[in-house]
Tab-separated table of C-alpha atoms and ligand atoms in Angstrom:
chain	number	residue	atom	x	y	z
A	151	UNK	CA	-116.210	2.978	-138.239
A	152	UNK	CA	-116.074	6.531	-136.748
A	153	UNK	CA	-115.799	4.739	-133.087
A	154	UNK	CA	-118.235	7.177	-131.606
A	155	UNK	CA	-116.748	10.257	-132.858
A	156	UNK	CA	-119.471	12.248	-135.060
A	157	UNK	CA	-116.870	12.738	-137.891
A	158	UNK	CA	-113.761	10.656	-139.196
A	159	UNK	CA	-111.580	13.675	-139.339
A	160	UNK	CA	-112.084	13.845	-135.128
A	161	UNK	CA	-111.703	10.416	-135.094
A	162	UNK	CA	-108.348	10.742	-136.573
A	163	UNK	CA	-106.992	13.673	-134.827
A	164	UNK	CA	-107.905	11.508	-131.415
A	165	UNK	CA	-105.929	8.205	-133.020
A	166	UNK	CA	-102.490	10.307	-133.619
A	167	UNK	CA	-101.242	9.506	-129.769
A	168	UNK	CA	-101.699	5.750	-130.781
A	169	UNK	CA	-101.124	5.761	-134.574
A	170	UNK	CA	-97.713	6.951	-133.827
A	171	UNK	CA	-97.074	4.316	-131.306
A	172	UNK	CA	-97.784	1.967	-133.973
A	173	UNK	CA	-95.347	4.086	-136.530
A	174	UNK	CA	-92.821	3.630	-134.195
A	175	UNK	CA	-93.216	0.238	-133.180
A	176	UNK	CA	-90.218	-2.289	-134.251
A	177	UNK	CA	-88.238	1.054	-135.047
A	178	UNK	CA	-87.510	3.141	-132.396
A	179	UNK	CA	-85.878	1.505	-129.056
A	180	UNK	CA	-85.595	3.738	-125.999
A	181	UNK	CA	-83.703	3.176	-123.405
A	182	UNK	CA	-85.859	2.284	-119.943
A	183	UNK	CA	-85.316	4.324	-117.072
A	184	UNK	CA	-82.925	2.303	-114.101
A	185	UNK	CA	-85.854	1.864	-111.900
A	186	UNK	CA	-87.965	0.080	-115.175
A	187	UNK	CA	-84.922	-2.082	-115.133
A	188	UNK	CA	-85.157	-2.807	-111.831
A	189	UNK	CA	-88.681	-3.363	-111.323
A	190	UNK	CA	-88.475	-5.680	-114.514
A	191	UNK	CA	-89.932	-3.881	-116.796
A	192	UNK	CA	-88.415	-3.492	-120.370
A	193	UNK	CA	-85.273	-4.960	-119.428
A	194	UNK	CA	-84.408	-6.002	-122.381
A	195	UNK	CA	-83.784	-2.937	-123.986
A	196	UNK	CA	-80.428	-1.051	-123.136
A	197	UNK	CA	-79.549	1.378	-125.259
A	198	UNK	CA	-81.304	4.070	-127.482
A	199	UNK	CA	-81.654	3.066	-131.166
A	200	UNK	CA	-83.871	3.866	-133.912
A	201	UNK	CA	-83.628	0.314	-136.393
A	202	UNK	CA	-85.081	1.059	-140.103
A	203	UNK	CA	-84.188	-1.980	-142.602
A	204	UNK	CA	-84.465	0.342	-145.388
A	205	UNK	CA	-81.699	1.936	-143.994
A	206	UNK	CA	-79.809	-1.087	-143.546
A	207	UNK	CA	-80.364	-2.485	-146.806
A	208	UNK	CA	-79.645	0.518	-148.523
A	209	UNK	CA	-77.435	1.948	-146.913
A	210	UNK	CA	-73.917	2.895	-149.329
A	211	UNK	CA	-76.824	4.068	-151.424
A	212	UNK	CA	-78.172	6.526	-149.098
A	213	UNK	CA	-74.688	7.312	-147.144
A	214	UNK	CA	-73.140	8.466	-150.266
A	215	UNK	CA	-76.222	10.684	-151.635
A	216	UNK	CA	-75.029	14.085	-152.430
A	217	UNK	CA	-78.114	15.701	-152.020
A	218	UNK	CA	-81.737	14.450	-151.676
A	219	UNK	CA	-85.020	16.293	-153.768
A	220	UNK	CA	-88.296	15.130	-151.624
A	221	UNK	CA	-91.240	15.279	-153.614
A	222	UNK	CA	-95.017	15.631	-152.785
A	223	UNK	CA	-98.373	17.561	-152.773
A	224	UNK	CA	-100.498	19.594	-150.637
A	225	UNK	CA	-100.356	17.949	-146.377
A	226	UNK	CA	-97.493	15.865	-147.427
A	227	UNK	CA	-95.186	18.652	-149.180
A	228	UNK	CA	-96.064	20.604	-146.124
A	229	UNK	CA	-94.123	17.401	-144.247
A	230	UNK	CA	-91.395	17.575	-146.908
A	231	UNK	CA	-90.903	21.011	-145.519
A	232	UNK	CA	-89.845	19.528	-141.724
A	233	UNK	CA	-88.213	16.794	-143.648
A	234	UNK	CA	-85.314	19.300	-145.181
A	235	UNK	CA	-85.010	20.669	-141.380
A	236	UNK	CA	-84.327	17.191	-140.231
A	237	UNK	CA	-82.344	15.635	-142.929
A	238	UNK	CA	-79.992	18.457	-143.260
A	239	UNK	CA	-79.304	19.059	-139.262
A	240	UNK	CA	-78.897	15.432	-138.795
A	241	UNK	CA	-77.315	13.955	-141.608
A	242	UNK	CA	-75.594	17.244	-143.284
A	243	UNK	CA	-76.847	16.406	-147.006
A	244	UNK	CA	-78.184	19.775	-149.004
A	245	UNK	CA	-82.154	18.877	-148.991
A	246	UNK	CA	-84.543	20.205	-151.776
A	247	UNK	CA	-88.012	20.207	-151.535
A	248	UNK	CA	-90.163	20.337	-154.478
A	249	UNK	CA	-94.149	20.358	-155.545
A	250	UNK	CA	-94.341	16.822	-157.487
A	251	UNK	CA	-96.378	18.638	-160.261
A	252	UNK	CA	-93.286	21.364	-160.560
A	253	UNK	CA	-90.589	19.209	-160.439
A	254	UNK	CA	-92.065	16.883	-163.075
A	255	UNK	CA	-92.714	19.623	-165.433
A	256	UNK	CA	-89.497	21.921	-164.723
A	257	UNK	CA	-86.870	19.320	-166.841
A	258	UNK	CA	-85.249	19.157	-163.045
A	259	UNK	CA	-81.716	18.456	-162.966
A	260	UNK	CA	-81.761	15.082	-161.292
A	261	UNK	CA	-78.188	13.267	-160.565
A	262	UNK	CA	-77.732	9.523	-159.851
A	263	UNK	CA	-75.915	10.554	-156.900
A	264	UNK	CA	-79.455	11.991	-156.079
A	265	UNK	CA	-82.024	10.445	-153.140
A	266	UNK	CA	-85.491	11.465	-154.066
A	267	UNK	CA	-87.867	11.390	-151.742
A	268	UNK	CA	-91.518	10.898	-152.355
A	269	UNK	CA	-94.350	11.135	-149.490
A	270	UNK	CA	-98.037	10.095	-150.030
A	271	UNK	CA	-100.638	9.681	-147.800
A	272	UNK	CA	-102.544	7.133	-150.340
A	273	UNK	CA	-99.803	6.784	-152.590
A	274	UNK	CA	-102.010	6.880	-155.780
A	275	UNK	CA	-101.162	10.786	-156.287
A	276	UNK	CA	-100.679	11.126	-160.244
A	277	UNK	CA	-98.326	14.288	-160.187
A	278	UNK	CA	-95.920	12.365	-157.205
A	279	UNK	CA	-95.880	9.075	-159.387
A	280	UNK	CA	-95.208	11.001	-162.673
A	281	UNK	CA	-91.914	12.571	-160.050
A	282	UNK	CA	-90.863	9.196	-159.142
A	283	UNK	CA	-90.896	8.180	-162.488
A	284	UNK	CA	-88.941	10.807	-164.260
A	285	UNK	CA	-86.498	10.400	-161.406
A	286	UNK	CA	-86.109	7.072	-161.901
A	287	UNK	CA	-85.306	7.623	-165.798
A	288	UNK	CA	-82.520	9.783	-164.300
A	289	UNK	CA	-80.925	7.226	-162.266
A	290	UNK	CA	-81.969	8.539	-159.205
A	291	UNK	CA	-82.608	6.394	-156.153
A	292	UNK	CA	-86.311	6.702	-154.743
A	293	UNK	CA	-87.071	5.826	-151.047
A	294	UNK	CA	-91.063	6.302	-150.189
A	295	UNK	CA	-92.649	7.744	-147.348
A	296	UNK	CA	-96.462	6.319	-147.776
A	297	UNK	CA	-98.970	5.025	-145.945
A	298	UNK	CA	-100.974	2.993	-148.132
A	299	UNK	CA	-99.917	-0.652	-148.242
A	300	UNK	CA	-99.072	-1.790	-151.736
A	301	UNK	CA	-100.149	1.752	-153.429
A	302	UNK	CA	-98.625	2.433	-156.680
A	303	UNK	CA	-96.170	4.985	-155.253
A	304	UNK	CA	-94.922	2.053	-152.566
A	305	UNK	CA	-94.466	-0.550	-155.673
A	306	UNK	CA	-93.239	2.291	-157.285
A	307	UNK	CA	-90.477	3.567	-155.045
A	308	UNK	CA	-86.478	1.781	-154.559
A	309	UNK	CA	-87.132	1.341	-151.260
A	310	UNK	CA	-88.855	3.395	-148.303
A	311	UNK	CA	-91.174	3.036	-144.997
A	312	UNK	CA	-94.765	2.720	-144.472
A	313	UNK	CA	-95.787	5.107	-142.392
A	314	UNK	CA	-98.010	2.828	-140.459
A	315	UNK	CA	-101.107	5.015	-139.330
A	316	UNK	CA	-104.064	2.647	-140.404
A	317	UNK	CA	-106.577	3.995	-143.211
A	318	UNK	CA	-107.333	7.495	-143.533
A	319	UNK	CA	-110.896	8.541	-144.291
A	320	UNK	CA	-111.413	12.121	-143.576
A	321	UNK	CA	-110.304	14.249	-146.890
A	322	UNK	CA	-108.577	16.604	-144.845
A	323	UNK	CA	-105.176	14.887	-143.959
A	324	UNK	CA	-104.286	14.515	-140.008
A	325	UNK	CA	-103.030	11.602	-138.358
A	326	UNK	CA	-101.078	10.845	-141.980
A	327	UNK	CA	-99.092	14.185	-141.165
A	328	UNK	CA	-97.868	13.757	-137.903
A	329	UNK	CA	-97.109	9.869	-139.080
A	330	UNK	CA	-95.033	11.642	-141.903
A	331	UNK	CA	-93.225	13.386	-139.795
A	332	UNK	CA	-92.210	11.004	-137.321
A	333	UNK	CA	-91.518	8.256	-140.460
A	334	UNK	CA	-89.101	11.447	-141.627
A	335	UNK	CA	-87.875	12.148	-137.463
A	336	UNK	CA	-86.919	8.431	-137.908
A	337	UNK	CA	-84.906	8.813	-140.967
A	338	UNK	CA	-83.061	11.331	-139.930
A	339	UNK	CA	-82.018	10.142	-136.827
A	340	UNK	CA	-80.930	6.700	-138.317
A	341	UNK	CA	-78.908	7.805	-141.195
A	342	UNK	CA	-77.129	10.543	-139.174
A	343	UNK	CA	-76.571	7.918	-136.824
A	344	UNK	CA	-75.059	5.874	-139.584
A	345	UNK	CA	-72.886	8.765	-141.014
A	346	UNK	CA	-71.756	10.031	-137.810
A	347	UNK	CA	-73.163	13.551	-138.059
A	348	UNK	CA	-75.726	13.601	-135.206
A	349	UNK	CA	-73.950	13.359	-131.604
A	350	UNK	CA	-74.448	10.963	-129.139
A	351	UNK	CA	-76.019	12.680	-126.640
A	352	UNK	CA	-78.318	14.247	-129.472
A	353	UNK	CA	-79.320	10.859	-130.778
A	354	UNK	CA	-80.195	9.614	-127.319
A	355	UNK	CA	-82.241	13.039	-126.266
A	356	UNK	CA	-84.321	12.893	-129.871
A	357	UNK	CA	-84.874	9.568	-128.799
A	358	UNK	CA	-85.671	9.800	-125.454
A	359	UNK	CA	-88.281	12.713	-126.575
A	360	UNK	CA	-89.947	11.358	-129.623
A	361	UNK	CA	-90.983	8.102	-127.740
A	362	UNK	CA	-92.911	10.130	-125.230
A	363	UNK	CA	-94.384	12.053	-127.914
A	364	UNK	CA	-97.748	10.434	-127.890
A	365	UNK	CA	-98.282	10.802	-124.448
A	366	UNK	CA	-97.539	14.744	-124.430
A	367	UNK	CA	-100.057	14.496	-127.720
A	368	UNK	CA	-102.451	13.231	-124.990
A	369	UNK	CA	-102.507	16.352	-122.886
A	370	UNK	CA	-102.642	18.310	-126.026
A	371	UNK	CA	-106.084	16.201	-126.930
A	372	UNK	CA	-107.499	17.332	-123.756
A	373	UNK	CA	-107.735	20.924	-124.967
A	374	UNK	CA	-110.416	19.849	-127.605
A	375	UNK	CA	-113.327	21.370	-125.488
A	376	UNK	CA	-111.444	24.747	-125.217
A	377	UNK	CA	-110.398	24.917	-128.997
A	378	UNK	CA	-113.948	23.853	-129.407
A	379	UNK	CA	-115.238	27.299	-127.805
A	380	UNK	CA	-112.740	29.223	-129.179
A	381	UNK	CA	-113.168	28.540	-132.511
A	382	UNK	CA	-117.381	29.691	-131.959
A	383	UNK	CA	-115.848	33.334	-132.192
A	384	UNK	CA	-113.821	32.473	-135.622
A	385	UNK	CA	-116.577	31.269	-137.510
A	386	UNK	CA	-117.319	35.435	-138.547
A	387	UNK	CA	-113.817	35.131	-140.166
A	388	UNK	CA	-113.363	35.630	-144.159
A	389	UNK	CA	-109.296	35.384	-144.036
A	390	UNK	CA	-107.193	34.161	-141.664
A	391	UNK	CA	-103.146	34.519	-141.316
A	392	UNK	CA	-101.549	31.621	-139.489
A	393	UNK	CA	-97.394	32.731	-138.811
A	394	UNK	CA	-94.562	30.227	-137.348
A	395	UNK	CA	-90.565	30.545	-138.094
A	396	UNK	CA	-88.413	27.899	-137.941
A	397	UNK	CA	-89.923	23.975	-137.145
A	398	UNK	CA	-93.276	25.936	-136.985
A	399	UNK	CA	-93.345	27.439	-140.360
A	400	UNK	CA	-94.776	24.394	-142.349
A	401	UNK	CA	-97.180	24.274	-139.322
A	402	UNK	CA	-98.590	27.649	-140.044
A	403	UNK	CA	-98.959	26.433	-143.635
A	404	UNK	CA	-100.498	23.414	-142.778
A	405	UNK	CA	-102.763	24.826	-139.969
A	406	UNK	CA	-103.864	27.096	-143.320
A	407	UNK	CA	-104.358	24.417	-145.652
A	408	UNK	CA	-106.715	22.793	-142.800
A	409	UNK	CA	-109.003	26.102	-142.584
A	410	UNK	CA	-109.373	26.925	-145.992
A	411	UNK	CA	-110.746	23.463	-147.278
A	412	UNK	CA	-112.872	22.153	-144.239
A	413	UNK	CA	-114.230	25.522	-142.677
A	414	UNK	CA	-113.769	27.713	-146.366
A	415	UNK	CA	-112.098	30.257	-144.655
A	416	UNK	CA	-109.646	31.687	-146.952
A	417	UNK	CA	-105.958	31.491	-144.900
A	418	UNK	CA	-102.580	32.051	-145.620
A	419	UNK	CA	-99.685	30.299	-143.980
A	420	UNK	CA	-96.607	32.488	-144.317
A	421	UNK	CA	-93.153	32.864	-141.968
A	422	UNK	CA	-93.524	35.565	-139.865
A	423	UNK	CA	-90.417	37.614	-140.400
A	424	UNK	CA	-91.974	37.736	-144.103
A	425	UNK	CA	-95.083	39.735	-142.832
A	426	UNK	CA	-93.598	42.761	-142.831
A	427	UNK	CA	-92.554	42.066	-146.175
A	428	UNK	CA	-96.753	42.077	-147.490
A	429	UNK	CA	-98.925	40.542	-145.446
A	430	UNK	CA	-99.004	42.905	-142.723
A	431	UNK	CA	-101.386	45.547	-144.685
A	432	UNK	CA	-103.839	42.873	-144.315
A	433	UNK	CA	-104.234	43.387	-140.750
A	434	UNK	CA	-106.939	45.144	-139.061
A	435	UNK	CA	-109.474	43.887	-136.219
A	436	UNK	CA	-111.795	41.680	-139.000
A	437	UNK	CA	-108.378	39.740	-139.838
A	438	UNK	CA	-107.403	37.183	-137.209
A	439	UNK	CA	-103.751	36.171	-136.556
A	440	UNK	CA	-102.884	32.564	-135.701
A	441	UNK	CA	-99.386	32.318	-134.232
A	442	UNK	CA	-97.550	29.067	-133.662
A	443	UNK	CA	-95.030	30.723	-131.310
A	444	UNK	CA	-93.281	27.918	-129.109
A	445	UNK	CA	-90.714	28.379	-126.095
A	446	UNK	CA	-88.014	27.964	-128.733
A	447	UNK	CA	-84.818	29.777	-130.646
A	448	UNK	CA	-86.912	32.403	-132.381
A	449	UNK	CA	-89.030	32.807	-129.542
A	450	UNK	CA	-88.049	36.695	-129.201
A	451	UNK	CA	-88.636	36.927	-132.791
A	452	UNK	CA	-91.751	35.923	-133.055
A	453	UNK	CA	-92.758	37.862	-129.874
A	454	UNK	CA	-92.091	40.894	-131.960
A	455	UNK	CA	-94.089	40.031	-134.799
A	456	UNK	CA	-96.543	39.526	-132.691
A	457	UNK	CA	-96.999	42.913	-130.972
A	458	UNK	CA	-96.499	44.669	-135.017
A	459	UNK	CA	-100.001	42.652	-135.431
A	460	UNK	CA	-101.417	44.028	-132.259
A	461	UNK	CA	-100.489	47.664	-132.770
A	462	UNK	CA	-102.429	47.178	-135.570
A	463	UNK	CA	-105.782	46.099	-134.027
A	464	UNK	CA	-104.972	42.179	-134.766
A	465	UNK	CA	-106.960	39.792	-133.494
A	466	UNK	CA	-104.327	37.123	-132.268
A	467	UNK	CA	-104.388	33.562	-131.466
A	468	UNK	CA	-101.607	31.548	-130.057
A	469	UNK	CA	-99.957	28.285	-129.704
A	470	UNK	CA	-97.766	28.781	-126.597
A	471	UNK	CA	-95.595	26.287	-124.705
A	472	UNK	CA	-96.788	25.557	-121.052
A	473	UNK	CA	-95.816	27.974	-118.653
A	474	UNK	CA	-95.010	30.896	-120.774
A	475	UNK	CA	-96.264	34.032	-119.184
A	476	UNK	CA	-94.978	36.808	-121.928
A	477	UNK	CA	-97.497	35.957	-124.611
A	478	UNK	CA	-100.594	35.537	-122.893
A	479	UNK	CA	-100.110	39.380	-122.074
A	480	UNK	CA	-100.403	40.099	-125.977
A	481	UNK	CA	-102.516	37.426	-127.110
A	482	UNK	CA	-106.360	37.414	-126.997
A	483	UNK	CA	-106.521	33.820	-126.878
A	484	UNK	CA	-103.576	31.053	-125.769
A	485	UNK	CA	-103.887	27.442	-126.980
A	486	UNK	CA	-100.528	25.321	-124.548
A	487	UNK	CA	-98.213	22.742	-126.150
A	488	UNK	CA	-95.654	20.626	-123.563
A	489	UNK	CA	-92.767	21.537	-123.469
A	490	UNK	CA	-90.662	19.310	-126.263
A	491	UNK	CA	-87.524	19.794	-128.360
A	492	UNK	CA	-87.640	21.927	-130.973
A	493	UNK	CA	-87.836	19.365	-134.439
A	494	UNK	CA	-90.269	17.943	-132.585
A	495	UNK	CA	-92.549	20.410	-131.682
A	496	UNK	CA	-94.478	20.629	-135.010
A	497	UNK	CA	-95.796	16.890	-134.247
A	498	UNK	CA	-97.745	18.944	-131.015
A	499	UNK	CA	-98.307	22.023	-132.509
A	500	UNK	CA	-100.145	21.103	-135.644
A	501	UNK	CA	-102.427	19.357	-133.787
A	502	UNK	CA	-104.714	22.368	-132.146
A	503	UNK	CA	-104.735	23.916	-135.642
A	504	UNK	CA	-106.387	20.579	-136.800
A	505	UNK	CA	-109.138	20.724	-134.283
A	506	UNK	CA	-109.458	24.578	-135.155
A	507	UNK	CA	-109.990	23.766	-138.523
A	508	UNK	CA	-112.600	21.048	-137.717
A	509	UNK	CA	-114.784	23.030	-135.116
A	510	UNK	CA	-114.984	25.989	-137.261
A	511	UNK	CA	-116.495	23.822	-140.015
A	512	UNK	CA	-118.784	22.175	-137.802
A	513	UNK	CA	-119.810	25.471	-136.222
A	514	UNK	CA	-120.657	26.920	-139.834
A	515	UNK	CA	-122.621	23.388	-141.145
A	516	UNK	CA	-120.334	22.289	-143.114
A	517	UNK	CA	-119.552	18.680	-144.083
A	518	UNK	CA	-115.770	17.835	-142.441
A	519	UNK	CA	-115.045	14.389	-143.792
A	520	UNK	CA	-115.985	15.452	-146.982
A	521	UNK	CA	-115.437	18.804	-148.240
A	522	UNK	CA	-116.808	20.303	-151.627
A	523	UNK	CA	-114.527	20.112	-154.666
A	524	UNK	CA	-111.833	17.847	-153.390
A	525	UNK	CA	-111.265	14.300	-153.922
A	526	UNK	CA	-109.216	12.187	-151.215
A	527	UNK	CA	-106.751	10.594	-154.220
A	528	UNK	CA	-105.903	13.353	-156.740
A	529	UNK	CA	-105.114	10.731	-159.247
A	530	UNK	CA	-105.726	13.245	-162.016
A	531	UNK	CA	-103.482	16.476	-162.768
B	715	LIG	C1	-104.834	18.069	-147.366
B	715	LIG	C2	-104.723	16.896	-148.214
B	715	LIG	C3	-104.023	17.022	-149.535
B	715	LIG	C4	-103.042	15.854	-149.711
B	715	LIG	C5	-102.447	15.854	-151.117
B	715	LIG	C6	-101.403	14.776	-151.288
B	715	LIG	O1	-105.509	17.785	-146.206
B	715	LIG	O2	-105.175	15.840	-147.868
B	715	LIG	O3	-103.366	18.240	-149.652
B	715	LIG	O4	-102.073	15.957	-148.735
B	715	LIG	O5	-103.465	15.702	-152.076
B	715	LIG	O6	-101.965	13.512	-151.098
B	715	LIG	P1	-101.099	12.232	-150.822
B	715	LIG	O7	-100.385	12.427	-149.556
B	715	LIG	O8	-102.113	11.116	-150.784
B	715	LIG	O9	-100.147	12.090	-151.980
């Protein structure tokens, strides 16, 4: 059931806050505050932990990996693209990240000192099962990411997590993304943990943060009737650039991928530094500029890129962290994030681009939950 929302893809962009909850239930333990303790509350948690059995039970497997290849399509390669950021930062392994339909086909060099990788959303994607496959013939260890229960991928797959978010209806994939990407946060933080190569205090902040990451997705949710009116003066659009660096540059690709098959806007998702490299002759005031341009390390960065698209007439969009004051002096429109750490900003930043996406459809007609040409399984090549 849609549970009053006119669409399943709204009604899944409103679960995330509580889908994630449920991802992280049994998994991630944060440490109650002293006065919880006091007042009862919780008391029988004491120390920060994330707990992941297929950690545990795999673990000389996945401590001694030289190097892990994740695999997967479309939304979830877009994941796979945060994944690398996490798993190489917290666990210092070399990550690769391939499409499943060019790895199969490449003749990959796959070693059994290799973890692959493989995230699906229904777990029934032929070019990702064909991956796991081959990588298997290699020797290769395969841990899934998926969220369909007993999908071919999961009985598939060495070992791996369910990423816990409940069915997914709506073609275009929400609530499975930001379920991927804490399922990957998780990971991360427990095999690092394991190895040694994430800090203390950093284990216990990422911790800390992530577990109050639904409730910050809250306040984000509350913005839907803003985003709504906003996206009224989009709906003209025939391209679209969306630009992020760093954590936020699989966002911008993502936020893309959302436009262009729900609202048929044609969108490109690029890193800004590379628009001077192309994309910038593009620019004029018909082509709107979506930047995803959080209070973080490339902050000044992306500040400049942003005033190259204005000197050039660019009509620009952008996702800001609460309380900054510099960009809403350049930007025609500001969409606010909370404040959050930096891997974990794209789990609060993708989330306006999904409503974008979904109230520029509805504002031109079109049909959200299921959008022409595209199947929810690609169980075909
Ligand atoms: C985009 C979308 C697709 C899927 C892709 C992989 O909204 O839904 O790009 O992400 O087809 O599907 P799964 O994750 O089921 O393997």
């Amino acid at each position: 059931s849609k549970g009053g929302f006119p669409h399943f893809m709204l009604k899944e962009i409103f679960d995330q806050p509580k889908v994630l909850r449920d991802c992280m239930r049994g998994r991630l333990f944060a440490k109650t505050s002293d006065e919880e303790k006091r007042s009862g509350r919780n008391n029988d948690v004491n120390d920060n932990d994330v707990v992941l059995s297929a950690v545990k039970n795999n673990k000389d497997r996945l401590m001694s990996a030289k190097r892990f290849i994740i695999v997967a399509c479309g939304t979830s390669w877009h994941a796979g693209l945060i994944g690398k950021q996490l798993i190489e930062r917290y666990c210092q392994i070399p990550v690769e990240v391939d499409y499943a339909s060019e790895f199969r086909y490449r003749d990959p060099i796959i070693y059994p000192t290799d973890v692959v990788i493989a995230i699906s959303q229904s777990g029934e994607t032929a070019d990702t099962l064909a991956a796991i496959e081959l990588a298997k013939s290699k020797g290769a260890c395969v841990f899934g990411i998926v969220n369909a229960v007993g999908s071919s991928i999961a009985r598939q797959t060495d070992t791996g997590i369910y990423i816990h978010v409940g069915p997914e209806i709506g073609v275009a994939s929400t609530k499975a993304f930001t379920g991927q990407l804490t399922c990957l946060t998780l990971l991360a933080l427990c095999l690092g943990h394991c190895k040694g190569t994430i800090s203390k205090d950093e284990y216990d902040e990422m911790i800390q943060e992530l577990a109050v990451i639904p409730d910050k997705m809250e306040q984000v949710l509350k913005l839907n009737d803003a985003i709504k009116t906003i996206s009224r003066t989009y709906t003209y659009a025939t391209n679209f650039l969306y630009l992020g660096r760093g954590w936020n540059y699989p966002v911008a690709l993502e936020g893309a991928l959302k436009l262009k098959e729900i609202s048929y806007i044609h969108a490109e998702g690029y890193p800004a530094a590379e628009m001077k490299h192309g994309p910038i002759a593009l620019v004029d005031d018909r082509m709107p500029v979506l930047f995803v341009a959080t209070h973080h390390k490339q902050y000044q960065k992306i500040v400049s890129n942003m005033e190259e698209v204005k000197a050039r007439g660019g009509h620009i969009i952008a996702i800001i962290t609460e309380g900054d004051t510099e960009i809403p002096k350049i930007a025609n429109e500001c969409i606010e994030v909370p404040q959050t750490l930096a891997p974990l900003a794209p789990l609060l930043t993708v989330i306006p681009l999904q409503l974008l996406a979904y109230h520029v459809a509805v504002c031109k007609g079109l049909n959200v939950d299921q959008p022409r040409n595209l199947a929810k399984s690609v169980t075909v090549e």
